[in-house]
Amino acid sequence: NSGATYTMNSATGTCSVIANQAGNSNYLAAAQVTKSVTATQATQTIAFTTSPPATAAYKTSFTVAATGGGSGLAVTFTSSGACSNSGAAYTMTSGAGTCSVIANQAGNSNYAAAPQVTSAVTATYSLATLTPTSMSFGTVSSGRSSTAQTATLSNTGTTPLIISSIAFTGANPSSFSQTNTCPSSSSSLAAGKSCTISVTFNSSGKAASASLTVTDNTQAGTQTVSLSGN
């Protein structure tokens, strides 16, 4: 205490508030009076300083931050539903359902554990188009390559488009080659943006067909263009 102001310095035991009054030539000292105050743990409250987004697309990631009052004890994070987490970094594992961002703060001898805080993130899929839907390279002399044709991949949604791979599939994938301006899987194509894929047919003197396949985080999971050449 400092005078009549008391501060609890423990969460256990009892605080004794002791009052004395001295005497003088006319008055005896007053009988000491003691009041007991039972100590209890202080409370904590978790607050997000970087909140989760309201929605997030499949395969995209976000990071949160939160503080708890008073104790300096760390806020820890867990997850359930349509996401996984590593500490404060969350990754959407589905495009449907809800991701629960769960924050906890433990207690100690002086502080009670904070009430758990859970924030819900609605899972979505990204939206994309790949045009045109087919490319015909006509007849090309054996051992020669065609003039390149260009496909355009567009993010038509409001969330990042994560491109896992751009490859050829089907009967004759080795008959075609491509270069592209699309971001790698470690990056993303922003909402409203497009990238191009330049495809060339490499003739072996016989008819060939394949599909240009873009694997991404749309609900379909892939976008394709049918390819043919002679």
Coordinates of C-alpha atoms in Angstrom, one line a residue:
N1 CA 0.0 0.0 0.0
S2 CA 0.8 3.7 -0.4
G3 CA -1.3 5.4 2.2
A4 CA -4.9 4.4 1.7
T5 CA -4.2 3.0 -1.8
Y6 CA -3.7 -0.7 -2.0
T7 CA -2.3 -2.8 -4.9
M8 CA -2.7 -6.6 -5.0
N9 CA 0.7 -8.2 -5.8
S10 CA -0.4 -11.8 -5.7
A11 CA -3.4 -13.9 -6.9
T12 CA -3.3 -16.2 -3.9
G13 CA -3.6 -15.7 -0.2
T14 CA -5.1 -12.8 1.8
C15 CA -4.3 -9.1 1.8
S16 CA -4.6 -7.6 5.3
V17 CA -5.7 -3.9 5.3
I18 CA -4.5 -2.6 8.7
A19 CA -5.8 0.7 10.2
N20 CA -4.1 2.4 13.2
Q21 CA -4.8 5.6 15.0
A22 CA -2.3 7.0 17.4
G23 CA -3.2 8.6 20.7
N24 CA -2.1 11.9 22.3
S25 CA -2.2 13.5 25.7
N26 CA -6.0 13.4 25.7
Y27 CA -6.8 10.2 23.7
L28 CA -5.6 6.7 23.9
A29 CA -4.4 5.0 20.7
A30 CA -7.4 3.4 18.9
A31 CA -7.6 -0.3 18.8
Q32 CA -6.0 -1.6 15.6
V33 CA -8.6 -2.7 12.9
T34 CA -7.7 -5.3 10.3
K35 CA -9.8 -6.2 7.3
S36 CA -9.0 -9.2 5.1
V37 CA -9.2 -9.2 1.3
T38 CA -9.1 -12.5 -0.5
A39 CA -6.8 -12.4 -3.5
T40 CA -8.0 -13.7 -6.9
Q41 CA -6.5 -14.1 -10.3
A42 CA -6.6 -11.2 -12.7
T43 CA -8.6 -11.6 -15.9
Q44 CA -7.2 -11.5 -19.5
T45 CA -9.0 -10.6 -22.8
I46 CA -7.8 -11.5 -26.3
A47 CA -8.1 -8.9 -29.0
F48 CA -7.2 -9.4 -32.7
T49 CA -4.8 -6.7 -33.9
T50 CA -4.8 -8.3 -37.4
S51 CA -8.2 -9.9 -38.0
P52 CA -8.9 -12.8 -40.3
P53 CA -10.6 -12.0 -43.6
A54 CA -14.3 -12.5 -43.9
T55 CA -13.8 -14.9 -46.9
A56 CA -10.7 -16.7 -48.3
A57 CA -10.2 -18.9 -51.4
Y58 CA -9.0 -22.5 -51.5
K59 CA -5.2 -22.7 -51.3
T60 CA -4.8 -19.1 -50.4
S61 CA -3.1 -18.0 -47.1
F62 CA -3.5 -15.2 -44.5
T63 CA -1.8 -14.2 -41.3
V64 CA -3.5 -13.0 -38.1
A65 CA -2.2 -11.3 -34.9
A66 CA -3.7 -10.9 -31.5
T67 CA -2.8 -9.6 -28.0
G68 CA -3.9 -10.5 -24.5
G69 CA -4.2 -8.0 -21.7
G70 CA -1.9 -7.6 -18.8
S71 CA 0.2 -10.7 -18.3
G72 CA 2.5 -10.7 -21.3
L73 CA 1.7 -14.4 -21.9
A74 CA 1.6 -15.4 -25.5
V75 CA -1.6 -15.8 -27.6
T76 CA -1.6 -19.1 -29.3
F77 CA -3.6 -20.1 -32.4
T78 CA -5.3 -23.3 -33.6
S79 CA -7.7 -24.1 -36.4
S80 CA -10.6 -26.3 -37.4
G81 CA -12.8 -26.7 -40.5
A82 CA -11.7 -25.6 -43.9
C83 CA -8.1 -24.5 -43.1
S84 CA -4.9 -25.5 -41.3
N85 CA -2.4 -23.3 -39.5
S86 CA 1.2 -23.0 -38.5
G87 CA 1.2 -20.5 -35.7
A88 CA -0.5 -17.4 -36.9
A89 CA -0.3 -18.3 -40.6
Y90 CA -3.4 -20.0 -42.0
T91 CA -3.9 -21.8 -45.3
M92 CA -7.3 -22.7 -46.7
T93 CA -7.7 -26.4 -47.4
S94 CA -11.1 -26.3 -48.9
G95 CA -13.3 -24.0 -51.0
A96 CA -16.4 -24.9 -49.1
G97 CA -17.4 -24.6 -45.4
T98 CA -15.9 -22.4 -42.7
C99 CA -12.4 -22.0 -41.4
S100 CA -12.3 -21.4 -37.6
V101 CA -9.4 -19.2 -36.4
I102 CA -9.1 -20.0 -32.7
A103 CA -7.1 -17.9 -30.3
N104 CA -6.1 -18.9 -26.7
Q105 CA -4.1 -17.3 -24.0
A106 CA -3.0 -19.5 -21.0
G107 CA -3.0 -18.3 -17.4
N108 CA -0.5 -18.6 -14.6
S109 CA -0.6 -18.2 -10.9
N110 CA -1.6 -14.6 -11.1
Y111 CA -3.7 -14.5 -14.3
A112 CA -6.7 -16.7 -15.3
A113 CA -6.7 -18.0 -18.8
A114 CA -8.4 -15.7 -21.3
P115 CA -11.8 -16.7 -22.7
Q116 CA -11.2 -18.4 -26.1
V117 CA -11.9 -16.2 -29.1
T118 CA -13.0 -17.8 -32.4
S119 CA -13.3 -16.0 -35.7
A120 CA -15.0 -17.6 -38.7
V121 CA -13.7 -17.3 -42.3
T122 CA -16.0 -18.4 -45.2
A123 CA -14.2 -20.7 -47.7
T124 CA -14.6 -19.9 -51.4
Y125 CA -13.1 -21.0 -54.7
S126 CA -11.4 -18.7 -57.1
L127 CA -12.9 -18.0 -60.5
A128 CA -11.1 -18.2 -63.8
T129 CA -11.5 -18.6 -67.6
L130 CA -9.0 -19.9 -70.2
T131 CA -9.7 -18.9 -73.8
P132 CA -9.9 -20.0 -76.5
T133 CA -11.2 -23.5 -75.7
S134 CA -9.4 -25.1 -78.7
M135 CA -6.4 -24.5 -81.0
S136 CA -5.9 -26.1 -84.4
F137 CA -2.4 -25.7 -85.8
G138 CA -3.2 -27.2 -89.2
T139 CA -0.6 -29.1 -91.2
V140 CA 3.1 -28.4 -90.4
S141 CA 6.0 -30.1 -92.1
S142 CA 7.7 -32.9 -90.2
G143 CA 10.5 -31.5 -88.0
R144 CA 9.2 -28.0 -88.1
S145 CA 7.3 -26.0 -85.5
S146 CA 4.2 -24.0 -86.0
T147 CA 3.5 -20.3 -85.4
A148 CA 2.7 -19.9 -81.8
Q149 CA -0.9 -19.4 -80.7
T150 CA -1.9 -17.7 -77.5
A151 CA -4.3 -18.7 -74.7
T152 CA -5.4 -16.2 -72.1
L153 CA -5.9 -17.2 -68.5
S154 CA -8.1 -14.6 -66.6
N155 CA -8.9 -14.3 -62.9
T156 CA -12.6 -13.4 -63.1
G157 CA -13.2 -13.5 -59.3
T158 CA -12.4 -11.4 -56.3
T159 CA -9.8 -13.7 -54.7
P160 CA -6.2 -14.6 -55.8
L161 CA -5.9 -17.4 -58.4
I162 CA -3.3 -19.9 -57.3
I163 CA -1.8 -21.7 -60.3
S164 CA -0.3 -25.1 -59.4
S165 CA 0.9 -26.2 -62.8
I166 CA 0.7 -25.5 -66.5
A167 CA 1.2 -28.7 -68.5
F168 CA 0.2 -30.8 -71.5
T169 CA -2.0 -33.9 -71.1
G170 CA -3.7 -36.3 -73.4
A171 CA -2.5 -38.5 -76.3
N172 CA 0.6 -36.5 -77.6
P173 CA 1.8 -34.1 -75.0
S174 CA 5.4 -34.1 -76.2
S175 CA 4.2 -32.7 -79.6
F176 CA 3.5 -29.3 -78.0
S177 CA 5.5 -26.7 -76.0
Q178 CA 4.6 -23.6 -74.2
T179 CA 6.0 -20.4 -72.6
N180 CA 3.8 -18.2 -70.3
T181 CA 3.6 -15.0 -68.3
C182 CA 1.7 -16.6 -65.5
P183 CA 2.9 -16.5 -61.8
S184 CA 4.3 -19.6 -60.3
S185 CA 2.7 -21.6 -57.6
S186 CA 4.6 -19.6 -55.0
S187 CA 2.7 -16.5 -56.1
S188 CA -0.8 -15.8 -57.4
L189 CA -2.7 -14.0 -60.2
A190 CA -4.5 -11.1 -58.7
A191 CA -8.3 -10.6 -59.1
G192 CA -9.1 -9.0 -62.4
K193 CA -5.7 -9.8 -63.9
S194 CA -4.8 -12.0 -66.8
C195 CA -1.7 -13.9 -68.1
T196 CA -0.9 -15.5 -71.4
I197 CA 0.3 -19.0 -72.5
S198 CA 2.0 -19.2 -75.9
V199 CA 1.6 -22.7 -77.4
T200 CA 3.6 -24.2 -80.3
F201 CA 3.0 -27.4 -82.2
N202 CA 6.2 -29.4 -83.0
S203 CA 5.4 -31.7 -85.9
S204 CA 6.7 -35.2 -86.2
G205 CA 4.9 -35.8 -89.6
K206 CA 1.7 -37.3 -88.2
A207 CA -1.5 -36.1 -86.6
A208 CA -1.2 -35.2 -82.9
S209 CA -3.6 -34.0 -80.2
A210 CA -3.3 -33.0 -76.5
S211 CA -4.8 -30.6 -74.0
L212 CA -3.2 -27.6 -72.4
T213 CA -4.1 -28.0 -68.8
V214 CA -3.9 -25.3 -66.1
T215 CA -4.3 -26.7 -62.5
D216 CA -5.6 -24.0 -60.1
N217 CA -7.7 -23.3 -57.1
T218 CA -11.1 -23.0 -58.9
Q219 CA -13.9 -25.4 -58.0
A220 CA -13.3 -27.4 -61.2
G221 CA -9.6 -27.5 -60.4
T222 CA -8.4 -27.3 -64.0
Q223 CA -8.9 -25.2 -67.1
T224 CA -8.2 -26.8 -70.5
V225 CA -7.7 -26.0 -74.1
S226 CA -7.9 -28.8 -76.8
L227 CA -4.9 -28.9 -79.1
S228 CA -4.5 -30.5 -82.6
G229 CA -2.0 -30.5 -85.4
N230 CA -0.9 -32.5 -88.4

